[in-house]
CSV table of C-alpha atoms in Angstrom, one decimal:
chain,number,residue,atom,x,y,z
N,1331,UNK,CA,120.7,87.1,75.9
N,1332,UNK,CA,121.6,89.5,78.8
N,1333,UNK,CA,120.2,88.8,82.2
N,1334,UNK,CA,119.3,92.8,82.9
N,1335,UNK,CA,117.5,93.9,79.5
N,1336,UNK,CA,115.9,97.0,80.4
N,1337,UNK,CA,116.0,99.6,83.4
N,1338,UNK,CA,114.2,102.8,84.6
N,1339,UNK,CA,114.5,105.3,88.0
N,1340,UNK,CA,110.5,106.9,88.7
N,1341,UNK,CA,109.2,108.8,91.0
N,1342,UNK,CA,107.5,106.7,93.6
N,1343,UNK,CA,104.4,109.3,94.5
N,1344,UNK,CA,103.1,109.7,90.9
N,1345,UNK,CA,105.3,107.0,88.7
N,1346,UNK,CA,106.9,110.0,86.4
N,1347,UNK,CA,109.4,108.1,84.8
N,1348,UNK,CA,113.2,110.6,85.4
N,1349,UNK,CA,115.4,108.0,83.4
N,1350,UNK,CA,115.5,104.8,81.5
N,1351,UNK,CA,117.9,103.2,79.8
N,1352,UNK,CA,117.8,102.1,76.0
N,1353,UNK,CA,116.7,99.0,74.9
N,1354,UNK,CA,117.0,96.6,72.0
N,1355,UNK,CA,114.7,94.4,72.1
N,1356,UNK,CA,111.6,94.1,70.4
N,1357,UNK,CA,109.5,90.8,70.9
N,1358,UNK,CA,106.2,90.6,71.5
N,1359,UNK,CA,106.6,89.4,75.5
N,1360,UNK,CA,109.1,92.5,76.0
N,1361,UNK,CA,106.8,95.3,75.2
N,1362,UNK,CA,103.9,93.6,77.1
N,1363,UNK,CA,106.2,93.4,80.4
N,1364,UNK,CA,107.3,97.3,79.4
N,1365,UNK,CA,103.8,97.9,79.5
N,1366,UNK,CA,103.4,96.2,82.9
N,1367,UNK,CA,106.2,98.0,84.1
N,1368,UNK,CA,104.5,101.4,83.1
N,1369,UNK,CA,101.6,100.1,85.2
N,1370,UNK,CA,103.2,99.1,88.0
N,1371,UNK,CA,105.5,102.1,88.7
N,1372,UNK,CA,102.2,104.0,88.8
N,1373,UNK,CA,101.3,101.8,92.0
N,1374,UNK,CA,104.8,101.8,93.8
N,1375,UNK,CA,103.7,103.9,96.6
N,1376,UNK,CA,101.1,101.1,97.5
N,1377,UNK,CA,104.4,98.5,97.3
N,1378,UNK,CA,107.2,100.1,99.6
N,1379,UNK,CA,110.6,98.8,99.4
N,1380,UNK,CA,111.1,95.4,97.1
N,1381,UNK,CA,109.0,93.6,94.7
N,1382,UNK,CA,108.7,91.2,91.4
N,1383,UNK,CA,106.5,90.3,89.2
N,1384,UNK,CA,107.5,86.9,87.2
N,1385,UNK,CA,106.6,86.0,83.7
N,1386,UNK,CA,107.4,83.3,81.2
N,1387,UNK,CA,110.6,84.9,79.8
N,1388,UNK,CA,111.1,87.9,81.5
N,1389,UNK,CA,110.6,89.1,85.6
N,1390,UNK,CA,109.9,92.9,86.9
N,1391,UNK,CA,111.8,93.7,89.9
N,1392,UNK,CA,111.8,97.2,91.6
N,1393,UNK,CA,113.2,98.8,94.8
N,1394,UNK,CA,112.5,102.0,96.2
N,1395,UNK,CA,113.0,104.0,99.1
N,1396,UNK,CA,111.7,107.5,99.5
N,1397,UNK,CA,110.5,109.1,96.8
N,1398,UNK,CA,112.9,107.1,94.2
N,1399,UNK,CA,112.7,103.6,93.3
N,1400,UNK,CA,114.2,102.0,90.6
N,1401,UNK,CA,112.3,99.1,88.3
N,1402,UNK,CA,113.9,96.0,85.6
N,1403,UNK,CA,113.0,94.0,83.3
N,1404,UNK,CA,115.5,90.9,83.4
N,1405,UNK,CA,115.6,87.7,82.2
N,1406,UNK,CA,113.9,84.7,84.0
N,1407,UNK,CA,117.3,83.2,84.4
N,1408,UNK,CA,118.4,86.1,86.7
N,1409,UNK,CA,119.0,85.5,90.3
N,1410,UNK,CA,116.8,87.6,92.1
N,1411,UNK,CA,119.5,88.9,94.4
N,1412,UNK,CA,121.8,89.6,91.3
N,1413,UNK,CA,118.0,92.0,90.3
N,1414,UNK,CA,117.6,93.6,93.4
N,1415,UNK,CA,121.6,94.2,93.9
N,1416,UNK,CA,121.6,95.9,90.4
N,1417,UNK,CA,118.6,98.3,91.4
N,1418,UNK,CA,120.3,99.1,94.9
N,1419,UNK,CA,123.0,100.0,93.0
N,1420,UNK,CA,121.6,102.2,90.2
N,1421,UNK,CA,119.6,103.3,93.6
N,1422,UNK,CA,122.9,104.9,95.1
N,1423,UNK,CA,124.2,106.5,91.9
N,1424,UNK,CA,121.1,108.2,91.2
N,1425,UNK,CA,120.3,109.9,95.0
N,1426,UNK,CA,124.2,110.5,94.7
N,1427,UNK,CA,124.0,112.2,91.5
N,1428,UNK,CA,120.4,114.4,91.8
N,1429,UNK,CA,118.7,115.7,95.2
N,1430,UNK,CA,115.6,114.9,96.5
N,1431,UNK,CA,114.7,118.8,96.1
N,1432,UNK,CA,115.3,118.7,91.9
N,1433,UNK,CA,113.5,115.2,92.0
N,1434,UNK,CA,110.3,116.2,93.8
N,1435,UNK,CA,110.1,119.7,91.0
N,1436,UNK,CA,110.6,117.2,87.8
N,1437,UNK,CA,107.7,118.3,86.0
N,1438,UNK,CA,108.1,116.0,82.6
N,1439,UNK,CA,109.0,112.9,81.7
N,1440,UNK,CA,113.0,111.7,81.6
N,1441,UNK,CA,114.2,114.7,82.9
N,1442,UNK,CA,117.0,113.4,84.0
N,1443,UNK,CA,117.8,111.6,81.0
N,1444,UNK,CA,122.0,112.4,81.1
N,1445,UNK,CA,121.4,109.5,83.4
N,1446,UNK,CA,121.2,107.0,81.1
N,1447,UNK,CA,124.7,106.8,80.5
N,1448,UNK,CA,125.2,105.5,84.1
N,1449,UNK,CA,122.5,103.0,83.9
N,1450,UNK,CA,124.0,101.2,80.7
N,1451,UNK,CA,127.1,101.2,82.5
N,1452,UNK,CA,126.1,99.6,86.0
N,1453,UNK,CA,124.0,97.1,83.4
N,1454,UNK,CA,126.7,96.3,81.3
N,1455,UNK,CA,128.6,95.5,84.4
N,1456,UNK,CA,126.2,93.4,86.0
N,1457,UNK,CA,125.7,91.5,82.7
N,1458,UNK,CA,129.2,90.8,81.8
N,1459,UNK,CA,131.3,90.4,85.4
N,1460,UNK,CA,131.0,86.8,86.9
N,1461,UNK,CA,128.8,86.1,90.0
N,1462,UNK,CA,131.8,84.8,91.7
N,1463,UNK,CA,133.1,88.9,91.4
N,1464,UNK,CA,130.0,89.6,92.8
N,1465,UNK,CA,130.1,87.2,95.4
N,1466,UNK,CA,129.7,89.0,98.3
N,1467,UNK,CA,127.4,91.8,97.9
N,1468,UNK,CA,125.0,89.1,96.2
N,1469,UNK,CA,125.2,87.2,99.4
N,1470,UNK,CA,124.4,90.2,101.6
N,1471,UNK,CA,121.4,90.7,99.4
N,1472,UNK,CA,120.4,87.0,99.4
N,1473,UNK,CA,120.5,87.6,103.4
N,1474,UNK,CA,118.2,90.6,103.1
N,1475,UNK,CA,115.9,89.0,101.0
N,1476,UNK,CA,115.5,86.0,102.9
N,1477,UNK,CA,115.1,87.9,106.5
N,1478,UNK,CA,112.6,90.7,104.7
N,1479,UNK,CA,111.1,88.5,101.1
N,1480,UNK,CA,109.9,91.1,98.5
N,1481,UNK,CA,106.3,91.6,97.8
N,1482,UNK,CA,105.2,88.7,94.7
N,1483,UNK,CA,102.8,90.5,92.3
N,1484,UNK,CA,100.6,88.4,89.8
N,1485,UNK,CA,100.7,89.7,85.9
N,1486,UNK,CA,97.3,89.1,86.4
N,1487,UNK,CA,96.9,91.9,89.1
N,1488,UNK,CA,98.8,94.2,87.2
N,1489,UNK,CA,96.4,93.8,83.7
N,1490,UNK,CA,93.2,94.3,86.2
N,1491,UNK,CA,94.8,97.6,87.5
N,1492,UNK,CA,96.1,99.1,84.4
N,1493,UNK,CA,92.1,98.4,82.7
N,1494,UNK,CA,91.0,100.5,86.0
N,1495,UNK,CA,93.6,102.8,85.0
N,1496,UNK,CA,92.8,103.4,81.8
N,1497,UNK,CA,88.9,103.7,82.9
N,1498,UNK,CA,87.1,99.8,82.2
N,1499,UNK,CA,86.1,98.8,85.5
N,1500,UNK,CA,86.1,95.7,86.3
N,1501,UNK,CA,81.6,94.8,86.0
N,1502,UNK,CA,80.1,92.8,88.6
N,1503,UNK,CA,77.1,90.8,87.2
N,1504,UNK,CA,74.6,90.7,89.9
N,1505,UNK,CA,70.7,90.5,90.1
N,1506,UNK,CA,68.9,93.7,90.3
N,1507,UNK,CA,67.6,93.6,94.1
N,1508,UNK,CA,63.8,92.8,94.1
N,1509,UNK,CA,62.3,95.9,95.9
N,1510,UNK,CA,58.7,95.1,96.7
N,1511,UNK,CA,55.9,98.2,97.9
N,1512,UNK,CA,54.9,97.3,101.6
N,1513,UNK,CA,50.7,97.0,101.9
N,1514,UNK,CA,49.0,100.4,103.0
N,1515,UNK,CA,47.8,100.3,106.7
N,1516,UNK,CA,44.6,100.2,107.7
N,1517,UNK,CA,45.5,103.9,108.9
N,1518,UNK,CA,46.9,105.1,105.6
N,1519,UNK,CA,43.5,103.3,103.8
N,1520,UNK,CA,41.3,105.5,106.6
N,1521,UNK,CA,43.5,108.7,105.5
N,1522,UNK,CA,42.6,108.0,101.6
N,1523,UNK,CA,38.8,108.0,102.6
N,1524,UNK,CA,38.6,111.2,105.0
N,1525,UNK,CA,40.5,112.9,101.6
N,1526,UNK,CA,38.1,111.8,99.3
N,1527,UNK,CA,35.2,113.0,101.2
N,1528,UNK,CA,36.8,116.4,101.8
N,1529,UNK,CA,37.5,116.6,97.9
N,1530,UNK,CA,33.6,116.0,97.0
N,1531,UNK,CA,32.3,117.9,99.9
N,1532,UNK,CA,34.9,120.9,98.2
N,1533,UNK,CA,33.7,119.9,94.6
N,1534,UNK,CA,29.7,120.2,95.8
N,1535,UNK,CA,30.4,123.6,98.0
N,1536,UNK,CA,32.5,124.9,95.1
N,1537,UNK,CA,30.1,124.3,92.3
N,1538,UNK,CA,27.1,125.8,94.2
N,1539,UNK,CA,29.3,128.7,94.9
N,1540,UNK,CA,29.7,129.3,91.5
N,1541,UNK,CA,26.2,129.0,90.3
N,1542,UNK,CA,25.7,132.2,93.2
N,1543,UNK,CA,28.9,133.8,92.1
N,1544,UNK,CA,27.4,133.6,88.2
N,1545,UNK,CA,24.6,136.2,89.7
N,1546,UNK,CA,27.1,138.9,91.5
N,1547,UNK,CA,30.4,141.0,90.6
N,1548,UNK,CA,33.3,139.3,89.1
N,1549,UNK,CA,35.1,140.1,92.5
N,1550,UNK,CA,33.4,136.6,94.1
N,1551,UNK,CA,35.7,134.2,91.6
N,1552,UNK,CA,38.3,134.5,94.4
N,1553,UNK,CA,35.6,132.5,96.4
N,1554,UNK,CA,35.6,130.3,93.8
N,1555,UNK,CA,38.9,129.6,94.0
N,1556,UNK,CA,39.6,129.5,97.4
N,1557,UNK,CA,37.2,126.4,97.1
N,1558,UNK,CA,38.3,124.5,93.7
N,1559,UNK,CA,42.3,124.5,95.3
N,1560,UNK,CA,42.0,122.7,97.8
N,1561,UNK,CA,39.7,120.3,95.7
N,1562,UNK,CA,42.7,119.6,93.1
N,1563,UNK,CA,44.5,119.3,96.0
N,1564,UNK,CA,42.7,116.7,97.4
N,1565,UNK,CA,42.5,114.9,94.4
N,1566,UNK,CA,46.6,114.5,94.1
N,1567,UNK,CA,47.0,113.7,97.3
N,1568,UNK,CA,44.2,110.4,96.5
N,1569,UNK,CA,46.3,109.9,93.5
N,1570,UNK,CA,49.5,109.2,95.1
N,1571,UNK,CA,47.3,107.7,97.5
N,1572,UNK,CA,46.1,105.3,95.3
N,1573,UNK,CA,49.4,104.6,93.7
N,1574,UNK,CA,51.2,103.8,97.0
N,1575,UNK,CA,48.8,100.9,97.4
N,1576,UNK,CA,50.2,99.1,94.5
């Protein structure tokens, strides 16, 4: 099996994916670490520069600077400096090839997918030419890695993100906090008394009212009235009164 299975150039502020190259392969383990790398590439811009992600068979690596960065899927048997040289260099042809002007206006997916052919070319290159061809510019790397070591990302971070993603928040099982009603004062219990004396002192002046009102023009029900509001008034207010004591 090839070292470098699988290869993509996104955009780094909104992971739109501008070219990939084609792939083969088909197990099980493959698609879920193309479906990792999907996620992933939608959180480059909280991962500048280099990074990997390792899994059983197969490792993610990406590199990106500016607004392009450029992600694989290799084998676990791949060198990580023989990874991240790969990228650099599919890196460089790509900013060579497309401006940072026609990259920033890609409005749909692969729109750069002529690029391809380049990819499958720089991968078949690093898949079939010896290390010991390579030597050098997998030694600079190796250097660069070991001054500045890329960021290590867990598959398990990368499963929690992409079920945020895709709107299942993670739930929290917690208690309920126990909210308990503080005792009236002995001001508040005063202030429920003087209301329910001024609600019968309204209901007695407002029934004899309207026993006198009975006798003269229909005119006096506003006297009536103006007694009975402030009555059912009163009788609210000792109503939340009352409740606010339990």
């Amino acid at each position: 099996m090839s070292l470098i299975l699988f290869a993509c150039v996104v955009r780094v502020r909104d992971g739109l994916p501008l070219s990939a190259s084609t792939d083969f392969y088909h197990s099980q383990e493959f698609l879920e670490s193309r479906r990792r790398l999907k996620t992933l590439a939608l959180r480059l811009a909280q991962h500048p520069g280099r990074g990997s992600a390792r899994g059983r068979d197969f490792s993610i690596h990406f590199s990106s600077s500016g607004d392009v960065a450029c992600m694989a899927i290799c084998s676990h048997r791949c060198p990580a400096a023989m990874a991240f040289c790969f990228l650099e260099t599919v890196w460089w042809e790509f900013t060579a090839s497309f401006d940072a002007t026609r990259v920033g206006l890609a409005s749909r997916p692969y729109a750069f997918l002529e690029f391809d052919s380049v990819i499958q070319k720089v991968k078949w290159h690093f898949n079939c030419v010896s290390p010991a061809q390579m030597k050098s510019s997998l030694e600079k790397v190796q250097e660069e890695l070991e001054l500045q070591p890329p960021a290590v990302l867990t598959l398990e971070d990368m499963d929690a993100a992409n079920g945020v993603m895709n709107g299942h928040a993670r739930v929290y099982s917690e208690p309920a906090p126990n909210v308990r009603m503080e005792p009236v004062t002995a001001l508040g219990v005063l202030s429920l008394v003087l209301n329910i004396m001024c609600a019968a002192l309204n209901l007695v002046r407002g029934v004899h009212l309207a026993e006198h009102s009975l006798q003269v023009a229909h005119e006096e029900i506003g006297n009536i009235l103006a007694f009975l509001i402030p009555f059912v008034a009163c009788i609210f207010q000792n109503k939340n009164g009352l409740f606010s004591m339990w």
